Short mmCIF file of C-alpha atoms (C1' of nucleotides) in Angstrom, two decimals:
data_model
loop_
_atom_site.label_atom_id
_atom_site.label_comp_id
_atom_site.label_asym_id
_atom_site.label_seq_id
_atom_site.Cartn_x
_atom_site.Cartn_y
_atom_site.Cartn_z
CA MET Y 1 -16.16 7.16 21.70
CA LEU Y 2 -18.60 9.77 22.88
CA ASP Y 3 -17.64 13.16 24.25
CA ARG Y 4 -17.10 12.81 28.01
CA LYS Y 5 -18.73 16.11 28.73
CA PHE Y 6 -21.74 15.10 26.65
CA ILE Y 7 -22.13 11.90 28.66
CA VAL Y 8 -22.03 13.74 31.98
CA GLU Y 9 -24.48 16.41 30.84
CA ASN Y 10 -26.86 13.99 29.12
CA SER Y 11 -26.52 10.86 31.20
CA ASP Y 12 -30.25 10.03 30.96
CA LEU Y 13 -30.19 10.17 27.16
CA VAL Y 14 -27.03 8.09 27.07
CA LYS Y 15 -28.49 5.48 29.40
CA LYS Y 16 -31.67 5.25 27.35
CA ASN Y 17 -29.59 4.86 24.22
CA CYS Y 18 -27.51 2.08 25.79
CA GLN Y 19 -30.74 0.30 26.60
CA ASN Y 20 -32.06 0.69 23.04
CA ARG Y 21 -28.83 -0.66 21.71
CA ASN Y 22 -28.66 -3.58 24.07
CA ALA Y 23 -25.27 -2.34 25.30
CA PRO Y 24 -24.72 -2.72 29.01
CA ALA Y 25 -22.52 0.14 30.23
CA ASP Y 26 -22.30 1.62 33.68
CA VAL Y 27 -23.04 5.22 32.78
CA ASP Y 28 -23.68 6.27 36.39
CA ARG Y 29 -20.29 4.96 37.45
CA PHE Y 30 -18.69 6.86 34.61
CA VAL Y 31 -20.36 10.10 35.63
CA ALA Y 32 -19.17 9.64 39.22
CA LEU Y 33 -15.62 8.89 38.07
CA GLU Y 34 -15.63 11.83 35.73
CA GLU Y 35 -16.59 14.18 38.54
CA GLN Y 36 -13.80 12.83 40.72
CA ARG Y 37 -11.42 13.14 37.82
CA LYS Y 38 -12.25 16.77 37.23
CA SER Y 39 -11.80 17.70 40.84
CA LEU Y 40 -8.49 15.83 41.08
CA GLN Y 41 -7.33 17.46 37.88
CA SER Y 42 -7.92 20.90 39.37
CA THR Y 43 -5.93 19.92 42.44
CA LEU Y 44 -3.14 18.64 40.25
CA ASP Y 45 -3.13 21.78 38.12
CA GLU Y 46 -2.79 23.86 41.25
CA ALA Y 47 0.09 21.71 42.55
CA ASN Y 48 1.83 21.99 39.19
CA ARG Y 49 1.35 25.75 39.22
CA LYS Y 50 3.05 25.98 42.60
CA ALA Y 51 5.85 23.69 41.49
CA ASN Y 52 6.41 25.75 38.34
CA GLU Y 53 6.48 28.92 40.39
CA THR Y 54 9.02 27.46 42.79
CA ALA Y 55 11.22 26.12 40.02
CA LYS Y 56 11.28 29.48 38.29
CA SER Y 57 12.20 31.31 41.47
CA ILE Y 58 15.27 29.11 42.02
CA GLY Y 59 17.14 30.43 39.01
CA LYS Y 60 16.86 33.96 40.36
CA ALA Y 61 17.30 33.20 44.04
CA PRO Y 62 20.55 33.85 45.89
CA ALA Y 63 22.68 30.75 46.36
CA ASP Y 64 22.09 30.37 50.07
CA GLN Y 65 18.32 30.06 49.61
CA ARG Y 66 18.39 27.54 46.82
CA GLU Y 67 18.55 24.40 48.93
CA VAL Y 68 15.46 25.43 50.87
CA LEU Y 69 13.57 26.12 47.65
CA LYS Y 70 14.71 22.85 46.10
CA GLU Y 71 13.37 20.96 49.08
CA GLU Y 72 10.09 22.86 48.68
CA GLY Y 73 9.96 21.96 45.01
CA ARG Y 74 10.63 18.30 45.72
CA LYS Y 75 7.80 18.24 48.23
CA ILE Y 76 5.29 19.72 45.80
CA ARG Y 77 6.33 17.36 43.02
CA ASP Y 78 5.92 14.39 45.33
CA GLU Y 79 2.42 15.53 46.17
CA ALA Y 80 1.64 16.03 42.49
CA ALA Y 81 2.91 12.56 41.65
CA GLY Y 82 0.52 11.08 44.22
CA ILE Y 83 -2.43 12.93 42.73
CA GLN Y 84 -1.36 11.92 39.26
CA LYS Y 85 -1.37 8.27 40.29
CA GLN Y 86 -4.94 8.49 41.60
CA LEU Y 87 -5.93 10.32 38.47
CA ASP Y 88 -4.43 7.60 36.27
CA GLU Y 89 -6.36 4.91 38.12
CA ILE Y 90 -9.66 6.75 37.83
CA GLY Y 91 -8.90 7.58 34.22
CA ALA Y 92 -8.22 3.95 33.38
CA GLU Y 93 -11.48 2.77 34.91
CA ALA Y 94 -13.47 5.54 33.23
CA ASP Y 95 -11.78 4.72 29.95
CA VAL Y 96 -12.97 1.13 30.00
CA ILE Y 97 -16.54 2.34 30.53
CA VAL Y 98 -16.46 5.11 27.93
CA ARG Y 99 -15.21 2.64 25.34
CA SER Y 100 -18.16 0.37 26.05
CA ILE Y 101 -20.69 3.15 25.51
CA PRO Y 102 -21.96 3.07 21.91
CA ASN Y 103 -22.59 6.05 19.70
CA MET Y 104 -25.91 7.86 19.99
CA SER Y 105 -28.58 6.79 17.50
CA HIS Y 106 -30.33 8.63 14.71
CA ALA Y 107 -33.87 9.60 15.75
CA ALA Y 108 -35.31 7.75 12.75
CA ALA Y 109 -33.43 4.48 13.30
CA PRO Y 110 -35.86 1.69 14.23
CA VAL Y 111 -35.68 0.92 17.94
CA GLY Y 112 -35.24 -2.72 18.90
CA VAL Y 113 -32.76 -4.92 20.71
CA ASP Y 114 -31.71 -7.08 17.74
CA ASP Y 115 -31.95 -7.64 13.99
CA LYS Y 116 -35.59 -8.74 14.19
CA ALA Y 117 -36.47 -5.06 14.48
CA ASN Y 118 -34.63 -4.17 11.27
CA LEU Y 119 -36.86 -2.35 8.83
CA GLU Y 120 -37.08 -3.08 5.11
CA LEU Y 121 -37.14 0.28 3.32
CA PHE Y 122 -37.42 -0.66 -0.34
CA ARG Y 123 -36.21 -3.13 -2.96
CA GLY Y 124 -33.90 -2.84 -5.93
CA LYS Y 125 -34.97 -2.68 -9.58
CA THR Y 126 -34.37 -6.34 -10.38
CA PRO Y 127 -37.14 -8.81 -9.56
CA ILE Y 128 -36.38 -12.10 -7.85
CA PRO Y 129 -35.66 -14.64 -10.63
CA GLN Y 130 -38.08 -17.48 -11.28
CA PHE Y 131 -36.31 -20.70 -12.26
CA ASP Y 132 -37.98 -23.53 -14.19
CA PHE Y 133 -35.44 -25.87 -12.63
CA LYS Y 134 -34.11 -26.35 -9.11
CA PRO Y 135 -31.45 -23.70 -8.63
CA LEU Y 136 -28.15 -24.75 -7.09
CA ASP Y 137 -26.26 -22.86 -4.48
CA HIS Y 138 -22.86 -21.35 -5.23
CA VAL Y 139 -21.00 -24.22 -3.57
CA GLU Y 140 -22.57 -26.75 -5.92
CA LEU Y 141 -22.13 -24.41 -8.88
CA GLY Y 142 -18.53 -23.80 -7.91
CA GLU Y 143 -17.87 -27.51 -7.81
CA LYS Y 144 -19.67 -28.34 -11.05
CA LEU Y 145 -17.99 -25.58 -13.02
CA ASP Y 146 -14.63 -26.01 -11.26
CA LEU Y 147 -14.65 -22.45 -9.93
CA ILE Y 148 -13.99 -22.71 -6.19
CA ASP Y 149 -11.77 -25.17 -4.32
CA PHE Y 150 -12.78 -25.25 -0.67
CA GLU Y 151 -10.99 -28.51 -0.03
CA GLY Y 152 -7.68 -27.10 -1.21
CA GLY Y 153 -8.24 -23.98 0.88
CA GLY Y 154 -8.81 -26.19 3.89
CA ARG Y 155 -5.65 -28.18 3.20
CA VAL Y 156 -3.53 -25.03 3.02
CA ALA Y 157 -5.06 -22.75 5.63
CA GLY Y 158 -7.97 -24.54 7.25
CA HIS Y 159 -11.73 -24.31 7.16
CA GLY Y 160 -12.97 -20.94 5.93
CA PHE Y 161 -10.30 -20.55 3.26
CA TYR Y 162 -10.64 -21.30 -0.44
CA PHE Y 163 -9.04 -21.02 -3.83
CA LEU Y 164 -10.89 -19.28 -6.61
CA LYS Y 165 -10.16 -20.96 -9.93
CA ASN Y 166 -10.63 -20.45 -13.64
CA ASP Y 167 -13.49 -18.07 -14.53
CA ALA Y 168 -14.14 -17.32 -10.86
CA VAL Y 169 -10.85 -15.42 -10.85
CA LEU Y 170 -11.96 -13.40 -13.85
CA LEU Y 171 -15.37 -12.86 -12.30
CA GLU Y 172 -13.84 -11.59 -9.07
CA MET Y 173 -11.62 -9.15 -10.94
CA ALA Y 174 -14.44 -8.04 -13.22
CA LEU Y 175 -16.63 -7.29 -10.21
CA GLN Y 176 -13.82 -5.22 -8.71
CA ARG Y 177 -13.16 -3.37 -11.92
CA TYR Y 178 -16.85 -2.69 -12.46
CA ALA Y 179 -17.42 -1.34 -8.94
CA LEU Y 180 -14.24 0.70 -9.08
CA ASP Y 181 -15.39 2.19 -12.36
CA VAL Y 182 -18.70 3.29 -10.83
CA LEU Y 183 -16.81 4.95 -7.97
CA LEU Y 184 -14.25 6.64 -10.20
CA LYS Y 185 -17.06 8.30 -12.14
CA GLU Y 186 -18.17 9.74 -8.79
CA GLN Y 187 -14.72 11.14 -8.04
CA PHE Y 188 -13.82 8.75 -5.25
CA THR Y 189 -10.06 8.69 -4.75
CA PRO Y 190 -9.07 5.06 -5.34
CA THR Y 191 -6.53 3.42 -3.06
CA THR Y 192 -5.15 0.04 -2.28
CA THR Y 193 -4.47 -0.09 1.42
CA PRO Y 194 -2.26 -2.00 3.83
CA ASP Y 195 -3.73 -5.31 4.94
CA LEU Y 196 -2.27 -4.76 8.41
CA ALA Y 197 -2.72 -1.86 10.77
CA ARG Y 198 -1.59 -0.79 14.22
CA ASN Y 199 -3.83 -1.91 17.06
CA GLU Y 200 -4.19 1.73 18.08
CA ILE Y 201 -5.91 2.40 14.76
CA LEU Y 202 -8.16 -0.65 15.14
CA HIS Y 203 -9.24 0.67 18.54
CA GLY Y 204 -9.96 4.09 17.10
CA ILE Y 205 -12.23 2.61 14.45
CA GLY Y 206 -13.96 0.52 17.10
CA PHE Y 207 -12.41 -2.94 16.74
CA ILE Y 208 -10.90 -4.73 19.68
CA PRO Y 209 -7.87 -6.82 18.75
CA ARG Y 210 -6.97 -9.64 21.16
CA GLY Y 211 -9.51 -10.82 23.68
CA PRO Y 212 -11.78 -13.85 23.79
CA GLU Y 213 -14.46 -12.68 21.32
CA THR Y 214 -12.23 -10.87 18.91
CA GLN Y 215 -12.91 -10.94 15.18
CA ILE Y 216 -9.35 -9.84 14.57
CA TYR Y 217 -6.22 -11.78 13.76
CA SER Y 218 -3.23 -10.13 15.40
CA VAL Y 219 0.38 -10.70 14.55
CA ASP Y 220 2.39 -12.11 17.42
CA GLY Y 221 5.26 -10.02 18.71
CA THR Y 222 4.05 -6.83 17.02
CA ASP Y 223 1.34 -4.27 17.61
CA LEU Y 224 -0.17 -5.05 14.21
CA SER Y 225 -3.34 -6.83 13.24
CA LEU Y 226 -4.72 -8.06 9.94
CA VAL Y 227 -7.48 -5.70 8.89
CA ALA Y 228 -11.09 -6.87 8.89
CA THR Y 229 -12.04 -4.14 6.41
CA ALA Y 230 -10.40 -1.21 4.65
CA GLU Y 231 -12.58 0.98 6.86
CA ILE Y 232 -9.77 0.53 9.37
CA THR Y 233 -7.00 1.73 7.10
CA LEU Y 234 -9.00 4.46 5.36
CA GLY Y 235 -10.14 5.83 8.73
CA GLY Y 236 -6.61 5.58 10.08
CA LEU Y 237 -5.26 7.40 7.05
CA TYR Y 238 -6.10 10.79 8.53
CA SER Y 239 -5.54 9.97 12.20
CA GLY Y 240 -4.00 12.90 14.03
CA GLN Y 241 -4.56 15.18 11.04
CA THR Y 242 -6.35 18.50 10.74
CA VAL Y 243 -7.82 19.27 7.34
CA ASP Y 244 -9.21 22.51 5.96
CA ALA Y 245 -13.01 22.62 5.92
CA ASP Y 246 -13.08 23.45 2.23
CA GLU Y 247 -11.31 20.16 1.42
CA LEU Y 248 -14.33 18.29 2.79
CA PRO Y 249 -16.01 16.04 1.96
CA LEU Y 250 -13.22 13.58 1.21
CA LYS Y 251 -14.45 10.54 -0.67
CA LEU Y 252 -12.08 7.58 -0.78
CA CYS Y 253 -12.35 3.99 -1.71
CA GLY Y 254 -9.92 1.29 -0.74
CA ILE Y 255 -9.28 -2.20 -1.98
CA SER Y 256 -8.01 -4.55 0.67
CA HIS Y 257 -8.12 -8.10 1.80
CA CYS Y 258 -10.28 -8.61 4.86
CA PHE Y 259 -9.49 -11.13 7.56
CA ARG Y 260 -11.97 -12.27 10.18
CA THR Y 261 -11.69 -14.99 12.78
CA GLU Y 262 -15.49 -15.37 12.86
CA ALA Y 263 -15.18 -16.45 16.48
CA GLY Y 264 -18.53 -17.58 17.81
CA ALA Y 265 -20.02 -17.81 14.33
CA ALA Y 266 -19.98 -21.59 14.18
CA GLY Y 267 -23.35 -23.14 13.44
CA ARG Y 268 -24.78 -20.04 11.83
CA ALA Y 269 -25.57 -19.91 8.15
CA SER Y 270 -22.06 -19.95 6.84
CA ARG Y 271 -21.89 -22.38 3.96
CA GLY Y 272 -19.34 -21.79 1.22
CA LEU Y 273 -18.18 -18.26 0.56
CA TYR Y 274 -20.79 -16.65 2.77
CA ARG Y 275 -18.72 -16.52 5.95
CA VAL Y 276 -15.01 -16.96 5.33
CA HIS Y 277 -11.79 -15.96 7.06
CA GLN Y 278 -10.45 -14.01 4.10
CA PHE Y 279 -12.06 -12.09 1.29
CA THR Y 280 -11.43 -9.04 -0.84
CA LYS Y 281 -13.49 -5.91 -0.59
CA ILE Y 282 -13.78 -2.43 -2.04
CA GLU Y 283 -14.80 -0.11 0.72
CA MET Y 284 -16.02 3.46 0.42
CA PHE Y 285 -15.03 5.92 3.12
CA ALA Y 286 -15.97 9.57 3.58
CA TYR Y 287 -14.90 12.39 5.85
CA THR Y 288 -17.46 15.18 6.10
CA LEU Y 289 -18.48 18.28 7.99
CA PRO Y 290 -20.87 17.38 10.83
CA GLY Y 291 -23.83 18.96 9.07
CA GLU Y 292 -23.28 16.89 5.95
CA SER Y 293 -22.95 13.33 7.21
CA ASP Y 294 -26.68 12.49 7.08
CA ASP Y 295 -26.74 13.35 3.38
CA MET Y 296 -23.50 11.48 2.77
CA LEU Y 297 -25.00 8.33 4.27
CA GLU Y 298 -27.90 8.51 1.80
CA TYR Y 299 -25.38 9.04 -0.97
CA LEU Y 300 -23.29 6.01 0.01
CA ARG Y 301 -26.43 3.90 0.21
CA ASP Y 302 -27.39 5.12 -3.23
CA MET Y 303 -23.96 4.12 -4.57
CA GLU Y 304 -24.49 0.62 -3.22
CA CYS Y 305 -27.92 0.43 -4.85
CA ARG Y 306 -26.49 1.65 -8.12
CA ILE Y 307 -23.80 -1.01 -8.07
CA PHE Y 308 -26.24 -3.85 -7.41
CA ASP Y 309 -28.96 -2.52 -9.69
CA GLY Y 310 -26.28 -2.26 -12.36
CA LEU Y 311 -25.40 -5.90 -11.81
CA GLY Y 312 -29.03 -6.87 -12.14
CA ILE Y 313 -29.16 -8.50 -8.73
CA PRO Y 314 -32.36 -8.36 -6.67
CA PHE Y 315 -31.90 -6.83 -3.24
CA ARG Y 316 -33.66 -5.08 -0.43
CA VAL Y 317 -32.47 -2.15 1.68
CA VAL Y 318 -32.69 -2.49 5.43
CA ASP Y 319 -32.62 0.24 8.05
CA THR Y 320 -30.72 -1.33 10.94
CA ALA Y 321 -32.36 -1.40 14.36
CA THR Y 322 -30.62 0.24 17.31
CA GLY Y 323 -29.74 -3.06 18.96
CA ASP Y 324 -28.02 -4.32 15.82
CA LEU Y 325 -25.96 -1.22 15.05
CA GLY Y 326 -22.55 -1.99 16.50
CA GLY Y 327 -20.72 0.53 18.68
CA PRO Y 328 -19.58 3.29 16.35
CA ALA Y 329 -22.61 3.61 14.06
CA TYR Y 330 -25.18 6.36 14.48
CA ARG Y 331 -27.22 4.97 11.64
CA LYS Y 332 -26.69 2.02 9.32
CA TYR Y 333 -28.24 0.66 6.15
CA ASP Y 334 -27.58 -2.81 4.78
CA LEU Y 335 -28.22 -4.12 1.31
CA GLU Y 336 -29.33 -7.72 1.33
CA ALA Y 337 -29.10 -9.51 -2.01
CA TRP Y 338 -31.39 -12.31 -3.00
CA MET Y 339 -29.50 -15.61 -2.85
CA PRO Y 340 -31.45 -18.40 -4.60
CA GLY Y 341 -29.23 -21.08 -3.07
CA ARG Y 342 -30.32 -20.04 0.41
CA ASN Y 343 -33.76 -19.03 -0.78
CA GLU Y 344 -33.45 -15.86 1.26
CA TYR Y 345 -31.76 -12.51 1.37
CA GLY Y 346 -28.18 -12.30 2.60
CA GLU Y 347 -26.25 -9.20 3.62
CA VAL Y 348 -23.92 -7.94 0.90
CA THR Y 349 -23.19 -4.35 1.89
CA SER Y 350 -23.40 -2.16 4.93
CA THR Y 351 -23.04 1.59 5.21
CA SER Y 352 -22.76 3.55 8.45
CA ASN Y 353 -22.62 7.10 9.62
CA CYS Y 354 -20.26 7.05 12.60
CA THR Y 355 -20.53 10.81 13.22
CA ASP Y 356 -17.61 11.88 15.44
CA TYR Y 357 -17.38 8.58 17.33
CA GLN Y 358 -14.30 7.42 15.42
CA SER Y 359 -12.74 10.80 14.74
CA ARG Y 360 -12.72 11.67 18.43
CA ARG Y 361 -10.44 8.79 19.34
CA LEU Y 362 -8.42 9.04 16.13
CA ASN Y 363 -8.21 12.81 16.57
CA ILE Y 364 -9.26 13.80 13.05
CA ARG Y 365 -10.23 17.45 12.89
CA TYR Y 366 -11.06 20.23 10.51
CA ARG Y 367 -10.37 23.91 10.59
CA VAL Y 368 -12.61 26.63 9.20
CA LYS Y 369 -10.65 29.50 7.65
CA GLY Y 370 -10.85 32.58 9.84
CA GLU Y 371 -12.35 30.68 12.78
CA LYS Y 372 -10.51 29.86 15.97
CA GLY Y 373 -9.96 26.27 16.98
CA THR Y 374 -10.75 23.00 15.27
CA ARG Y 375 -13.64 20.54 15.29
CA LEU Y 376 -14.03 16.83 14.79
CA VAL Y 377 -14.97 15.56 11.33
CA HIS Y 378 -17.66 12.96 10.76
CA THR Y 379 -16.68 9.62 9.24
CA LEU Y 380 -18.76 7.24 7.17
CA ASN Y 381 -18.08 3.93 5.56
CA GLY Y 382 -19.88 1.71 3.13
CA THR Y 383 -19.24 -1.48 1.22
CA ALA Y 384 -18.95 -0.93 -2.51
CA ILE Y 385 -18.58 -4.64 -3.05
CA ALA Y 386 -17.44 -7.56 -0.93
CA LEU Y 387 -16.21 -9.93 -3.59
CA SER Y 388 -17.04 -13.19 -1.85
CA ARG Y 389 -20.69 -12.38 -1.29
CA GLY Y 390 -20.93 -10.48 -4.56
CA MET Y 391 -19.86 -13.66 -6.33
CA ILE Y 392 -22.49 -15.70 -4.51
CA ALA Y 393 -25.15 -13.28 -5.69
CA VAL Y 394 -23.97 -13.30 -9.31
CA MET Y 395 -23.45 -17.05 -9.55
CA GLU Y 396 -26.75 -18.01 -7.98
CA ASN Y 397 -28.95 -15.41 -9.68
CA TYR Y 398 -27.44 -15.85 -13.13
CA GLN Y 399 -27.36 -19.66 -13.28
CA GLN Y 400 -29.01 -21.20 -16.32
CA ALA Y 401 -30.94 -24.41 -16.97
CA ASP Y 402 -28.02 -25.83 -18.96
CA GLY Y 403 -25.72 -25.49 -15.96
CA SER Y 404 -23.86 -22.43 -17.26
CA ILE Y 405 -23.73 -19.02 -15.60
CA LEU Y 406 -24.60 -15.97 -17.62
CA VAL Y 407 -22.25 -13.03 -17.06
CA PRO Y 408 -24.08 -9.81 -16.10
CA GLU Y 409 -24.05 -7.30 -18.93
CA VAL Y 410 -21.86 -4.75 -17.08
CA LEU Y 411 -19.15 -7.34 -16.41
CA ARG Y 412 -18.79 -8.73 -19.92
CA ALA Y 413 -16.23 -6.20 -21.11
CA TRP Y 414 -14.11 -6.71 -18.00
CA MET Y 415 -14.44 -10.49 -18.18
CA GLY Y 416 -13.98 -10.88 -21.87
CA LYS Y 417 -16.87 -13.34 -22.15
CA ASP Y 418 -20.62 -13.39 -21.65
CA ARG Y 419 -21.04 -16.84 -20.17
CA ILE Y 420 -19.26 -19.21 -17.82
CA GLU Y 421 -19.74 -22.47 -19.66
CA ALA Y 422 -20.89 -25.66 -18.02
CA LYS Y 423 -18.32 -28.45 -17.99
CA LYS Y 424 -19.05 -31.16 -20.55
"C1'" G K 1 17.93 -6.03 9.07
"C1'" G K 2 22.60 -2.55 9.75
"C1'" A K 3 24.88 2.57 9.76
"C1'" U K 4 24.36 7.80 9.94
"C1'" G K 5 21.50 12.25 10.24
"C1'" G K 6 16.80 14.07 11.45
"C1'" G K 7 11.26 14.97 13.58
"C1'" U K 8 10.02 22.27 16.83
"C1'" G K 9 3.47 26.21 15.46
"C1'" G K 10 -0.27 26.42 8.65
"C1'" C K 11 4.92 26.09 6.15
"C1'" A K 12 10.24 26.95 6.40
"C1'" G K 13 13.64 27.07 10.25
"C1'" A K 14 16.76 28.72 15.05
"C1'" G K 15 17.06 27.00 19.82
"C1'" U K 16 22.43 21.73 23.82
"C1'" G K 17 19.58 22.60 31.57
"C1'" G K 18 16.81 28.45 34.35
"C1'" A K 19 15.33 35.60 30.30
"C1'" C K 20 11.65 29.78 26.33
"C1'" U K 21 6.68 34.15 28.18
"C1'" A K 22 9.83 29.21 21.83
"C1'" U K 23 14.03 33.78 17.84
"C1'" U K 24 13.23 34.85 12.74
"C1'" G K 25 11.07 34.55 7.85
"C1'" C K 26 6.89 33.22 4.75
"C1'" G K 27 1.82 32.68 4.74
"C1'" U K 28 -2.98 34.18 7.51
"C1'" C K 29 -6.15 37.96 9.90
"C1'" G K 30 -7.02 43.25 11.57
"C1'" G K 31 -5.43 48.33 10.92
"C1'" U K 32 -2.83 52.79 8.61
"C1'" C K 33 -2.10 54.60 3.67
"C1'" U K 34 -5.11 54.00 -1.20
"C1'" U K 35 -10.76 55.23 -5.60
"C1'" G K 36 -9.57 49.91 -5.02
"C1'" A K 37 -5.42 46.76 -4.71
"C1'" A K 38 -0.14 45.87 -4.20
"C1'" A K 39 4.01 47.56 -1.50
"C1'" A K 40 5.45 49.63 3.07
"C1'" C K 41 4.49 50.26 8.13
"C1'" C K 42 1.77 49.02 12.85
"C1'" G K 43 -0.70 45.21 15.37
"C1'" A K 44 -3.01 40.24 16.24
"C1'" A K 45 -2.91 35.19 16.06
"C1'" G K 46 -1.04 27.70 18.18
"C1'" U K 47 -3.90 23.06 19.99
"C1'" G K 48 -6.53 20.72 23.87
"C1'" G K 49 -8.46 20.87 29.06
"C1'" G K 50 -10.12 23.59 33.77
"C1'" U K 51 -12.40 28.13 35.64
"C1'" G K 52 -15.10 32.49 34.46
"C1'" A K 53 -20.78 36.42 32.07
"C1'" A K 54 -16.45 38.23 29.74
"C1'" A K 55 -11.64 40.05 29.88
"C1'" G K 56 -8.63 37.01 31.96
"C1'" C K 57 -6.19 33.38 35.05
"C1'" U K 58 -4.29 28.50 34.92
"C1'" C K 59 -2.63 23.32 33.45
"C1'" A K 60 -0.77 20.19 29.59
"C1'" C K 61 1.48 19.89 24.77
"C1'" C K 62 8.31 20.88 20.74
"C1'" G K 63 6.94 12.75 16.89
"C1'" G K 64 4.62 8.85 21.07
"C1'" G K 65 5.62 6.78 25.91
"C1'" G K 66 8.78 6.58 30.20
"C1'" G K 67 12.97 8.56 33.22
"C1'" U K 68 16.75 12.14 35.58
"C1'" U K 69 16.18 17.21 37.88
"C1'" C K 70 13.67 22.16 42.19
"C1'" G K 71 13.49 23.08 36.75
"C1'" A K 72 13.77 19.56 30.12
"C1'" A K 73 12.45 21.49 23.24
"C1'" U K 74 17.51 20.73 25.37
"C1'" C K 75 20.18 15.11 29.13
"C1'" C K 76 18.97 9.47 29.47
"C1'" C K 77 15.88 4.99 27.96
"C1'" U K 78 12.36 3.07 24.57
"C1'" C K 79 9.10 2.98 20.49
"C1'" C K 80 7.32 5.25 15.90
"C1'" C K 81 8.21 7.98 11.56
"C1'" C K 82 11.31 10.56 7.67
"C1'" A K 83 15.99 11.04 4.75
"C1'" U K 84 20.52 8.96 2.88
"C1'" C K 85 23.80 4.82 2.32
"C1'" C K 86 24.58 -0.58 2.82
"C1'" G K 87 22.48 -5.55 2.91
"C1'" C K 88 18.36 -8.62 1.35
"C1'" C K 89 14.33 -9.28 -1.75
"C1'" A K 90 9.65 -8.92 -5.62
#
RNA sequence: GGAUGGGUGGCAGAGUGGACUAUUGCGUCGGUCUUGAAAACCGAAGUGGGUGAAAGCUCACCGGGGGUUCGAAUCCCUCCCCAUCCGCCA
């Protein structure tokens, strides 16, 4: 969430930003509530001061005056409780609004209400492949080569689930191992993370568990939800913590399963592995000083390019328009890989600078040696590789006329073979 | 899942209803001394909010939330976490 004081002092900027981001939020109402809240808080502070004073005087007072003072104390506390109740009500209403206000946007982010305004920045090193046969999509390839069982997935868990089989299992692991290797060389701290997290953490990252439109599976009878990305767990990892400034930046990567209900996604391009309820992903996550997050975003984007250039997969880099940013992001780049089966680009990674939007609610701070007080860190996240979509890109771009799939050079050592053979 | 003991400032660790304005030690910062440092000694220093030009004043915070009380680190309820033991399991 944004800083309350910032919203009050810059309400015009915030309103303009909400407009650019296609995010309806009653900023004026928030400002009015915030002013009421401040004034009530002062009144409450004063009442508490009097109550404290009275309470302290009782210990020292002669016995015959105590009852009078106690009565006085009770009266003040009653008053304070009334004010507190009003304050809670105003606070709750203001809270709903402040949560609906998105992060501010980078000055260079393209302005537009939806993804049509997204801006292509540049393309990767690998050209789009020209086939002298009609390329198949990954669903057909998966069936022909006995690599993916959607039917079995449906039988066990329903539509949107799948079994990977045979060389697809090796390919998935090779992709993981390859991407992890790239990150290790860059001194990312590797982790495997919980696949569930407390709802409080989900909220802090900007996800809303439960509710009609939720993307999140929550576990009945607990305050836990299945994570939609390791961004949730890696961001939660430092919740409530204060780190020394000289430990920053922290670069982590986390391997987790990702679970998404994909509510409201029916009918959209979602064939095969493209939009599924469960997949595995390696996520990068960084905590930085505020002055360093812009550079870190470029760095994370560069890591994504390196990973996909290394795989020899054609892609383009897109600067996300304000209206398509999502609440926490200040700026976001997506990599879209060429998918011959769709004959178009499809999103494979996404990296965002969330500035202090997440750290404010998660209360993640840093301390500068010798300076008083603490400040909020900036958080960033980026996909190293989402295995489901990564596999689509590899399978479709590397398919051969004879029906086999060539294994990208960088994966051969991890896979132990250079080709996924066509079935006889 | 059960039992027991715990959670207090950067760290360690005292504090069982009013002098807590949270003892003490370590570490940190400033000073004295010193060519410089160490040691010793003196002093300062928590986090977040409100107000103020500032000094300051003030509110909240002792794992989270709630309660009892004029008054809670302390008592009660609840949740979370940690340790140890038991059970179960991979």
